[in-house]
mmCIF file of C-alpha atoms in Angstrom:
data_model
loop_
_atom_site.group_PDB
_atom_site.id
_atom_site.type_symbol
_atom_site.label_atom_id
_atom_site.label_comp_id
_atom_site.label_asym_id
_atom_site.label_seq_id
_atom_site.Cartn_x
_atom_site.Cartn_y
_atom_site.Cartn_z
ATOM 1 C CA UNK A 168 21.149 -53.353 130.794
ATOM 2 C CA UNK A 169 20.773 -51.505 134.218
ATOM 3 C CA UNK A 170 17.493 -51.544 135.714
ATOM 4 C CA UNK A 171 15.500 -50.472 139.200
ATOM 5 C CA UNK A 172 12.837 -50.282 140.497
ATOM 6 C CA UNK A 173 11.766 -47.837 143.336
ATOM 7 C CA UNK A 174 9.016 -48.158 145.094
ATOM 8 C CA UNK A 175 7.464 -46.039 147.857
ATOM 9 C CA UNK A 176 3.717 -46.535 149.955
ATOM 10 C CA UNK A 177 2.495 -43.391 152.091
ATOM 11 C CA UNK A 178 -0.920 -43.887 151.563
ATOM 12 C CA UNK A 179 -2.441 -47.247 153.461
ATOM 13 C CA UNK A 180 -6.367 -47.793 153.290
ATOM 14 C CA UNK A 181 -6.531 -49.911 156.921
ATOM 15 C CA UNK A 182 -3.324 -49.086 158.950
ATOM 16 C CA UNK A 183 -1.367 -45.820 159.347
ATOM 17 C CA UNK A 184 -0.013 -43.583 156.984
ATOM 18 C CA UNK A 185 3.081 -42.609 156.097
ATOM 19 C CA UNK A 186 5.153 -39.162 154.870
ATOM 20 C CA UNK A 187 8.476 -39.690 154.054
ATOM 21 C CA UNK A 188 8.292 -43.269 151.958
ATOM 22 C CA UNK A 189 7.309 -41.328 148.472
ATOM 23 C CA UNK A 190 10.051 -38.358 149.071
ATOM 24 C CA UNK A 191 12.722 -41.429 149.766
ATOM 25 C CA UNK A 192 11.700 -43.404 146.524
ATOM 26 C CA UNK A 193 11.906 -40.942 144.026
ATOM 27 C CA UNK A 194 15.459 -39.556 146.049
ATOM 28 C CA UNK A 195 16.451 -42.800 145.310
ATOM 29 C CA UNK A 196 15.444 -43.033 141.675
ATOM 30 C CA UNK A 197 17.147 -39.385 141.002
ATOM 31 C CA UNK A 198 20.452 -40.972 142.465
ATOM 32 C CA UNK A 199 20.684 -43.928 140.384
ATOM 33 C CA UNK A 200 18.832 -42.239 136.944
ATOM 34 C CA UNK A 201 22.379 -40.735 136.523
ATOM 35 C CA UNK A 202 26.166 -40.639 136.761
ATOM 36 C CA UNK A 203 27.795 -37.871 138.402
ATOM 37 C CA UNK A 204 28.910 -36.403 134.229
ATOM 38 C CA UNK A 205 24.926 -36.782 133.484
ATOM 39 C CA UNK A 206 25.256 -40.034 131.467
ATOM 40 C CA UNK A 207 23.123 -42.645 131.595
ATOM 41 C CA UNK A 208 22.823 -45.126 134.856
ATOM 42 C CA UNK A 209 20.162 -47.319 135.316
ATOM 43 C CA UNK A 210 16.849 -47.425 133.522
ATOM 44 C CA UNK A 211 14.514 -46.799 136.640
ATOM 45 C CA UNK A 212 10.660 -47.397 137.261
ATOM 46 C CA UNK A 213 9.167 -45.634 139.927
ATOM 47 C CA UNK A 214 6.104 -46.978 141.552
ATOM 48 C CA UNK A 215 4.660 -44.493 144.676
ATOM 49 C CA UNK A 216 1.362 -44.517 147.042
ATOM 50 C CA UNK A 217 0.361 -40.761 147.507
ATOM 51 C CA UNK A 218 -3.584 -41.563 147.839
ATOM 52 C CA UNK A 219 -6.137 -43.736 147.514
ATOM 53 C CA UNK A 220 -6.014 -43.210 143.598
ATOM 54 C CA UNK A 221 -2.704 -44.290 143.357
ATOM 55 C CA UNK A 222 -2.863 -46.940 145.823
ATOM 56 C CA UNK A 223 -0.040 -49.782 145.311
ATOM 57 C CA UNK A 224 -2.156 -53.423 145.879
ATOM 58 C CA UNK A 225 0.279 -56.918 146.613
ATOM 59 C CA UNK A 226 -0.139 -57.952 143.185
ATOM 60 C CA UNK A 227 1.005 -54.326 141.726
ATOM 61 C CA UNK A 228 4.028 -54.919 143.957
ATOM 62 C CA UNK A 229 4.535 -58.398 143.122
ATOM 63 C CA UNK A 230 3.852 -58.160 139.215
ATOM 64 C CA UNK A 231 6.662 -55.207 139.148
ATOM 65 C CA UNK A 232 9.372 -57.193 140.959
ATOM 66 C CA UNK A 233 8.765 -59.996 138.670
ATOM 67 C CA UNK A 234 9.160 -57.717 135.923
ATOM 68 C CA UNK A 235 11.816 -56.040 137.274
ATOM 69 C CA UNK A 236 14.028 -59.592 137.774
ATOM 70 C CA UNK A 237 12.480 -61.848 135.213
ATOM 71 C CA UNK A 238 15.651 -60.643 132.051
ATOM 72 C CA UNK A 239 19.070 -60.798 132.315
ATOM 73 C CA UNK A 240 19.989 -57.529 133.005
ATOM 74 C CA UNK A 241 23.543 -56.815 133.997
ATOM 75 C CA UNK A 242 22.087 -55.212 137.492
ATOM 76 C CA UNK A 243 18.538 -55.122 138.588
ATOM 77 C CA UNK A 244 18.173 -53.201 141.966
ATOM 78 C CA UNK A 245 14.529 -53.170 143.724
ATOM 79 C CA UNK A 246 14.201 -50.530 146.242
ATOM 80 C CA UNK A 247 11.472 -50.633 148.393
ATOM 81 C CA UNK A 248 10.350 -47.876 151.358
ATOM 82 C CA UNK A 249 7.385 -48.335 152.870
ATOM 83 C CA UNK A 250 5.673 -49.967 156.127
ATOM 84 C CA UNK A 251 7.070 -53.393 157.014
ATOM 85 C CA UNK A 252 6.115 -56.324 159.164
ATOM 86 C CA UNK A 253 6.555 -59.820 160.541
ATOM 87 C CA UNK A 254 4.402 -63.049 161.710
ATOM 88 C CA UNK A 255 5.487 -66.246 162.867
ATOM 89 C CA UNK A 256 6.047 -67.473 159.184
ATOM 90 C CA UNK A 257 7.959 -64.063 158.049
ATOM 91 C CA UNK A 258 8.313 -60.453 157.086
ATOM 92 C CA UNK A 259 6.210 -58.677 154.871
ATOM 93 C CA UNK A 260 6.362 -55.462 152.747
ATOM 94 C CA UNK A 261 3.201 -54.018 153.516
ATOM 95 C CA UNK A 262 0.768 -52.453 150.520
ATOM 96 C CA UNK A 263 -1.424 -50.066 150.445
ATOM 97 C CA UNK A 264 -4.969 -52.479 150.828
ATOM 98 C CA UNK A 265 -3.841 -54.792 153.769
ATOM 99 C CA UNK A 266 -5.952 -54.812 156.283
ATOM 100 C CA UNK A 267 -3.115 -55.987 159.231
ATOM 101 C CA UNK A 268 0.622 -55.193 159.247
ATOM 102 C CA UNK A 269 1.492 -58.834 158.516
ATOM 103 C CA UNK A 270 -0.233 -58.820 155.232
ATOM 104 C CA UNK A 271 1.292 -57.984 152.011
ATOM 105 C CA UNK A 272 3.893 -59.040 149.638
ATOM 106 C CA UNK A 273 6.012 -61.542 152.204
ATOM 107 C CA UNK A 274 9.720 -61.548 152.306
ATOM 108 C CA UNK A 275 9.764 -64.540 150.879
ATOM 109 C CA UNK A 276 8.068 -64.706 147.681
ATOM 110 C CA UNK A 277 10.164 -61.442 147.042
ATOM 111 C CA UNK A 278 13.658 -64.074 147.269
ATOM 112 C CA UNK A 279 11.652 -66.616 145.541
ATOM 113 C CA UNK A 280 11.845 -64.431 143.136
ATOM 114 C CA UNK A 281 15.071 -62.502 143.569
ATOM 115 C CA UNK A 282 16.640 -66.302 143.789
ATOM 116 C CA UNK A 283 15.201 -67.320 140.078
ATOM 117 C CA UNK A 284 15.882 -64.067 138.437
ATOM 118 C CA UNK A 285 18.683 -64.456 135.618
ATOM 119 C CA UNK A 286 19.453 -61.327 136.006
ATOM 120 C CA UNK A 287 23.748 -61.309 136.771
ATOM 121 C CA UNK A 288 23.375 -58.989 139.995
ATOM 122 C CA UNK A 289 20.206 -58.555 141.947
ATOM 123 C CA UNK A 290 20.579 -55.897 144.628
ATOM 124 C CA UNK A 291 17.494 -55.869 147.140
ATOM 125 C CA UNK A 292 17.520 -51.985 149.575
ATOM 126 C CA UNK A 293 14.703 -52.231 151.884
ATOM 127 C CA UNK A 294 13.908 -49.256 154.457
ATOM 128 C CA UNK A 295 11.654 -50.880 156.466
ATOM 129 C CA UNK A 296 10.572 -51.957 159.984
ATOM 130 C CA UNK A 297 12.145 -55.569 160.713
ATOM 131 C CA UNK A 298 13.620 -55.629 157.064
ATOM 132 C CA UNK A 299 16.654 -57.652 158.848
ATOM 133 C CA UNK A 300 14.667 -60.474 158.668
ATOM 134 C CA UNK A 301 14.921 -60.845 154.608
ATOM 135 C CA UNK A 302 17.017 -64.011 153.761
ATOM 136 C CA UNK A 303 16.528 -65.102 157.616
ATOM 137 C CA UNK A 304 18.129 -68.911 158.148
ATOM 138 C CA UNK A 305 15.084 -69.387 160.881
ATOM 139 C CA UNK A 306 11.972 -68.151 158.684
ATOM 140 C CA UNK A 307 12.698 -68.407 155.478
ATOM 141 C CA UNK A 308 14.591 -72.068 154.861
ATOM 142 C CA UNK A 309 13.890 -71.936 151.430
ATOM 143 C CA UNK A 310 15.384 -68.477 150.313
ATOM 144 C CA UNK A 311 17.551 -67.972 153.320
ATOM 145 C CA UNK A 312 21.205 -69.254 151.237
ATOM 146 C CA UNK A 313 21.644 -66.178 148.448
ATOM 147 C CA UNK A 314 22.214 -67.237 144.809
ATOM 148 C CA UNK A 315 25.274 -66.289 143.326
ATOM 149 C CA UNK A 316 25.301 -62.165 142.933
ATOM 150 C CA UNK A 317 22.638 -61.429 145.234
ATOM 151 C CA UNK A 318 23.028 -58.587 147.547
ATOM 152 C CA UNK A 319 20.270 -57.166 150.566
ATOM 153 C CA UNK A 320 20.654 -54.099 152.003
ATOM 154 C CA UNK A 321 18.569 -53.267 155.281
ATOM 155 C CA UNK A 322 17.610 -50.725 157.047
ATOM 156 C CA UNK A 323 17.354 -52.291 160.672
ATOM 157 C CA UNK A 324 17.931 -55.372 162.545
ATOM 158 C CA UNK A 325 15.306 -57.774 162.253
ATOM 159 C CA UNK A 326 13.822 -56.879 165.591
ATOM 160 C CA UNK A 327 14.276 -52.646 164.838
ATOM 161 C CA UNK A 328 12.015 -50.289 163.860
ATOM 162 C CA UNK A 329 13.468 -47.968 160.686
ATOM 163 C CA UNK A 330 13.217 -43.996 161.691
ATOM 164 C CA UNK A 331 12.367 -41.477 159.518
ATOM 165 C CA UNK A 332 13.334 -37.586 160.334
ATOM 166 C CA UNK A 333 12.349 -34.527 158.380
ATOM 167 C CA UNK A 334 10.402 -36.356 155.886
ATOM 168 C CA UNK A 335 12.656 -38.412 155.258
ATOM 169 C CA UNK A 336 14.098 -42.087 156.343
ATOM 170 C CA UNK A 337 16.578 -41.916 158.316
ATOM 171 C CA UNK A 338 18.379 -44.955 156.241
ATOM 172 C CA UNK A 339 17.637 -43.613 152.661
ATOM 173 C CA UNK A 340 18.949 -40.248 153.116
ATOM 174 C CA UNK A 341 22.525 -41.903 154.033
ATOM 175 C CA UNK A 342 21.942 -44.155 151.221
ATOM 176 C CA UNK A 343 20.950 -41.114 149.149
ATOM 177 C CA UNK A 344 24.350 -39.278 150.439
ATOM 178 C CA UNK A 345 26.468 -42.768 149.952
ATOM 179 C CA UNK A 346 25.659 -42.315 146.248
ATOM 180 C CA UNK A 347 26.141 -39.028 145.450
ATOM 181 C CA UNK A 348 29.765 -39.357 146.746
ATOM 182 C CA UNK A 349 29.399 -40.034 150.020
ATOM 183 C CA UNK A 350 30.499 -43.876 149.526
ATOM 184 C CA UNK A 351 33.114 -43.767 146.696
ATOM 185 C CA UNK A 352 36.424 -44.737 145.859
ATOM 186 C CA UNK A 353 39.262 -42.376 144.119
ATOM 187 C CA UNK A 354 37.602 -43.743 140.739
ATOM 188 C CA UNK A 355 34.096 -41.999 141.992
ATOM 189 C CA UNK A 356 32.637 -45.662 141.378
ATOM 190 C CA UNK A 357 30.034 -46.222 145.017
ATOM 191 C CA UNK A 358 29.536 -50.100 145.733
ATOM 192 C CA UNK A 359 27.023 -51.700 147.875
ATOM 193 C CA UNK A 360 29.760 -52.855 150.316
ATOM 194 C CA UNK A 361 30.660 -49.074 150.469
ATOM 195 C CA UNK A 362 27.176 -47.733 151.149
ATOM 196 C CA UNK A 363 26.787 -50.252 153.863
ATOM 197 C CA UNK A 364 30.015 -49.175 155.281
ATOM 198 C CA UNK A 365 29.413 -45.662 155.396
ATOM 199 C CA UNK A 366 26.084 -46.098 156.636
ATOM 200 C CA UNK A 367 27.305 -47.886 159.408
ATOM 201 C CA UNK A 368 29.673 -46.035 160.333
ATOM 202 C CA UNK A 369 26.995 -42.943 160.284
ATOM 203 C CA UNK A 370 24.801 -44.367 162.838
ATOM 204 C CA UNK A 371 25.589 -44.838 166.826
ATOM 205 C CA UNK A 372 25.423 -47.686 168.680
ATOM 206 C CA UNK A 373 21.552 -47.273 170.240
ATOM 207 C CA UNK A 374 20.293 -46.558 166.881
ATOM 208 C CA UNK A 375 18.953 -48.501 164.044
ATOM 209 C CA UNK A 376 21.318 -50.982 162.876
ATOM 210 C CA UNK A 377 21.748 -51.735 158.892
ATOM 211 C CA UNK A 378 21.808 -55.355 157.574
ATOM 212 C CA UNK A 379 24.350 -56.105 154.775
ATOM 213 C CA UNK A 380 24.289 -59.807 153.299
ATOM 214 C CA UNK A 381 25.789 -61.108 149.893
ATOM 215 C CA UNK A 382 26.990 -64.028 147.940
ATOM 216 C CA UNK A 383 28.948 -62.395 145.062
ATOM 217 C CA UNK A 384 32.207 -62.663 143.615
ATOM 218 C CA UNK A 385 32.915 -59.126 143.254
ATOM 219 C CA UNK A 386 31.064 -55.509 143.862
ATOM 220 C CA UNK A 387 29.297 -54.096 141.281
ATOM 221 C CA UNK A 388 29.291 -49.860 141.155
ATOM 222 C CA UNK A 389 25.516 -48.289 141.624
ATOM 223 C CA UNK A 390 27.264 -44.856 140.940
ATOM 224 C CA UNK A 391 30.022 -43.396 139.309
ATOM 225 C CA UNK A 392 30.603 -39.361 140.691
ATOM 226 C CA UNK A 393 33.080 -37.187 139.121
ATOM 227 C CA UNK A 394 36.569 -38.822 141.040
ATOM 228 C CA UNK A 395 38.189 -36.508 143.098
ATOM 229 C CA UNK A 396 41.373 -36.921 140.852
ATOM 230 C CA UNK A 397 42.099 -37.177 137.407
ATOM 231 C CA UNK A 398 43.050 -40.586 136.508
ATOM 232 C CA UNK A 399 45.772 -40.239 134.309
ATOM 233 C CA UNK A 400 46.824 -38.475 137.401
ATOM 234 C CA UNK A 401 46.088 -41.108 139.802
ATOM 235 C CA UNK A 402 47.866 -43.340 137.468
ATOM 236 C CA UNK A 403 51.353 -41.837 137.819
ATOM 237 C CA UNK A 404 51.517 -43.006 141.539
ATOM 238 C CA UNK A 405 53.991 -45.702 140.234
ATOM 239 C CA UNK A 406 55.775 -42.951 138.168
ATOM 240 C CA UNK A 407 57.097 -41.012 141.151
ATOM 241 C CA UNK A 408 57.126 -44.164 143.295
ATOM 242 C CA UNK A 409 58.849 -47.117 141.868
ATOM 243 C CA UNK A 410 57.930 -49.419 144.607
ATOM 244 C CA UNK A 411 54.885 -49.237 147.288
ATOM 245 C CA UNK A 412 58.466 -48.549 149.965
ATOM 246 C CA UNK A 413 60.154 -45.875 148.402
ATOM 247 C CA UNK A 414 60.074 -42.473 148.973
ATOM 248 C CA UNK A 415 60.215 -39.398 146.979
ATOM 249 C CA UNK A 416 63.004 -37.353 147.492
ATOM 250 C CA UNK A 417 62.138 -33.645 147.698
ATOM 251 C CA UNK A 418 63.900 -30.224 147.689
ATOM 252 C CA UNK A 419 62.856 -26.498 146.967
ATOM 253 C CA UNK A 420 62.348 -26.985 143.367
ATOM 254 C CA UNK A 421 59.151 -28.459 144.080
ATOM 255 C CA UNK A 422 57.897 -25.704 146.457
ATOM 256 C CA UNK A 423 56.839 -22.235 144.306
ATOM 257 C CA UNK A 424 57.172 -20.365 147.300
ATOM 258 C CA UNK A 425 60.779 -20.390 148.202
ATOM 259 C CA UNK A 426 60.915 -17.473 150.984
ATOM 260 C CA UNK A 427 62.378 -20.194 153.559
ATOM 261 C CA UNK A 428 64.495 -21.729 151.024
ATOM 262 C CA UNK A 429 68.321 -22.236 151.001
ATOM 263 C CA UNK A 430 68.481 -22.655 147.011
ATOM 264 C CA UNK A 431 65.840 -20.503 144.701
ATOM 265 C CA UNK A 432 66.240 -22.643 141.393
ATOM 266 C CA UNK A 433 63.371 -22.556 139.980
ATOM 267 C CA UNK A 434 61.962 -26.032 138.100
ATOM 268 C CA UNK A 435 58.136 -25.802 136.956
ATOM 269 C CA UNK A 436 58.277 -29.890 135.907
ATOM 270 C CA UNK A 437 58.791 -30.692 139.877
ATOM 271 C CA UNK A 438 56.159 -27.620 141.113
ATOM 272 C CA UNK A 439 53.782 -29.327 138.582
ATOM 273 C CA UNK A 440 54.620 -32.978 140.186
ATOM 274 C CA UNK A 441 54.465 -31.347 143.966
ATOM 275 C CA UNK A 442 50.756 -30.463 142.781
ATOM 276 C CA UNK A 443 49.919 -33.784 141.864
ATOM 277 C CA UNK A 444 51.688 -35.124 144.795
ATOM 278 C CA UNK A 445 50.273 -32.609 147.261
ATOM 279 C CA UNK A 446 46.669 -33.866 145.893
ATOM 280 C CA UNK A 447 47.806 -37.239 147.224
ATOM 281 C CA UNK A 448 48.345 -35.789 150.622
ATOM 282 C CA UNK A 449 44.444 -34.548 150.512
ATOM 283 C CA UNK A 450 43.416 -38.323 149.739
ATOM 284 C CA UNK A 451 45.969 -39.834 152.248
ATOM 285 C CA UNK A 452 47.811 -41.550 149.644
ATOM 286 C CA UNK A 453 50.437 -39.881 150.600
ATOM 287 C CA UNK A 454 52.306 -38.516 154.071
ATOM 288 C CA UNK A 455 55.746 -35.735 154.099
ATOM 289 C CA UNK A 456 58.157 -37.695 156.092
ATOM 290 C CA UNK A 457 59.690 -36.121 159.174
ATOM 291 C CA UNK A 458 58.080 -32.808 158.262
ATOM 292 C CA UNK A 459 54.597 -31.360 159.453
ATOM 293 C CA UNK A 460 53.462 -30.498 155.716
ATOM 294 C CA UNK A 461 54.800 -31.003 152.420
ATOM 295 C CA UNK A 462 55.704 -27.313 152.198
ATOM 296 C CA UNK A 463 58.509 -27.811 154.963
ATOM 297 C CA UNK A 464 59.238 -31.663 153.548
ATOM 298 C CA UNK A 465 60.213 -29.788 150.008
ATOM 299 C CA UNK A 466 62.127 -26.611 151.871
ATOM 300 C CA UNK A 467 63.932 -28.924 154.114
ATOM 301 C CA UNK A 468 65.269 -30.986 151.484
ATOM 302 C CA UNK A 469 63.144 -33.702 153.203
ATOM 303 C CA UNK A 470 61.209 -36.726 151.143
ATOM 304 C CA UNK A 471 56.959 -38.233 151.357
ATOM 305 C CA UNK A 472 55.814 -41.696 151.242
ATOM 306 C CA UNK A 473 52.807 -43.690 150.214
ATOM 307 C CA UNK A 474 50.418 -44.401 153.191
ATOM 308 C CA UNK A 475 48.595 -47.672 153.261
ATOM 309 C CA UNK A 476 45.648 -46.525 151.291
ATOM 310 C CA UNK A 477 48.914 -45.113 148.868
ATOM 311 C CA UNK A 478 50.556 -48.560 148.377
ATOM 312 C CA UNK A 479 46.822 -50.065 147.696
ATOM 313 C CA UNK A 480 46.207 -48.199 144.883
ATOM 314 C CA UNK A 481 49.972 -47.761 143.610
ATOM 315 C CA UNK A 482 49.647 -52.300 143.508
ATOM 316 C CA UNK A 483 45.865 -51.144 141.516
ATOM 317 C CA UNK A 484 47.693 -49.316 139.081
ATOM 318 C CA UNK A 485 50.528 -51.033 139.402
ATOM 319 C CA UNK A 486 48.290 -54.271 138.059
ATOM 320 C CA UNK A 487 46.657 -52.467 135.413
ATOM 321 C CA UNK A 488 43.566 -52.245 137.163
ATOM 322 C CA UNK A 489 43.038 -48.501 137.381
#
């Protein structure tokens, strides 16, 4: 069982309101709902603040994490966009009644409970101001070492304020991106590690920094797109290359257009394998050796190789892994 909860507060009796939290949440739950073939993902729950009639109180918040983290599902994200806060004693996810910005539900009652959920991964995504501070050494003693498959992401340093832009956070609408492709690997699966990664690398130095932190033993996929390759494909990397060294020798056979060519033999097996090869190129798997393009590697009687990325996945499938 795959479950998540989204949660996003606009509306805020006491302290400022807010326009993009709501729009982020149920971007969010869309994402995750489904796989990129329409199947099934997670089983989501979407909780949002869009008035005073839907106001979300501490206890509405709390109750629904609890709920959310209390089984032992096989993934249980909580997403939460909203206003945040911090005190001398912590952070806070602000709801819609508090009164202050450093009321609410506080960073750590939501690890207390992350940390005694049986659930076998708990992924916490926070876009809020000073979410950083979640699992912080100095505030929260307690809740500060992460159980055993427990992954945050943030959207800020501790100390940050998180942006939002065109009605939207600035955070979630990478995150949004990351899993709709953005973030994946040749298999189309997205990972947390991924997301934070391309996140990251999405934002400049004088903006708003992301927080990753995790104690598992391996990533778990929040997404799987359509790949950009067919597997069976992918899979006969170690068919044309018997080790991650070798090269693949190439001649005009491979090339349909053979206007430059000194032989015009044609062989549709090898054009069929340059396709498949030439797809390679496009996910730098694989690089034409002491040619410009594979079109002048195959007329020139010249050879490819794997790249790095290449050899990684030809030792994947190599494995049995892929």
């Amino acid at each position: 069982m795959r479950k998540a909860l989204c949660v996003g507060i606009d509306n805020y009796k006491k302290i400022n309101d807010l326009h993009g939290c709501v729009n982020d949440a149920n971007g969010v739950k869309a994402a995750l709902e489904r796989n990129g073939d329409g199947t099934l993902n997670f089983s989501t729950k979407l909780l949002c603040a869009t008035s005073e009639a839907s106001y979300i109180t501490r206890e509405d918040l709390k109750d629904a994490v609890q709920n959310l983290f209390r089984d032992e599902s096989e993934v249980a994200v909580f997403y939460y966009a909203g206003h945040g806060s911090y005190d001398a004693l912590g952070g806070y996810l602000c709801t819609s009644e508090v009164e202050r910005e450093d009321q609410g539900l506080s960073l750590n009652d939501l690890m207390g409970i992350v940390s005694d959920s049986p659930a076998h991964n708990k992924i916490v995504i926070l876009d809020s101001c000073f979410s950083g501070r979640v699992a912080n050494l100095k505030e929260m003693q307690n809740y500060s070492v992460l159980h055993n498959g427990t992954t945050i992401l943030a959207a800020c340093d501790e100390n940050q304020y998180s942006s939002e832009e065109n009605g939207h956070g600035v955070f979630t609408s990478l995150l949004i991106e990351a899993l709709y492709g953005g973030a994946m690997n040749l298999l189309g699966e997205v990972s947390p590690g991924s997301i934070y990664s391309y996140i990251d690398s999405s934002l400049g130095g004088w903006e708003q920094r992301p927080v990753f932190k995790a104690n598992i033993k391996q990533f778990v996929s929040l997404r799987k797109n359509n790949p950009p390759i067919a597997i069976d494909e992918l899979r006969r990397i170690t068919e044309f290359f018997k080790t991650p060294y070798n090269e693949y020798e190439l001649d005009p056979t491979y090339e349909h257009d053979k206007h430059e060519a000194d032989i015009k033999d044609v062989n549709l097996e090898h054009e069929k394998i340059f396709s498949i090869l030439q797809k390679y190129v496009k996910l730098n798997l694989v690089i034409p050796v002491n040619a410009d393009h594979m079109y002048y590697a195959a007329i020139n009687h010249k050879s490819c190789k794997l790249t790095a990325q290449g050899q990684h996945y030809w030792n994947l499938v190599h494995k049995g892994n892929i």
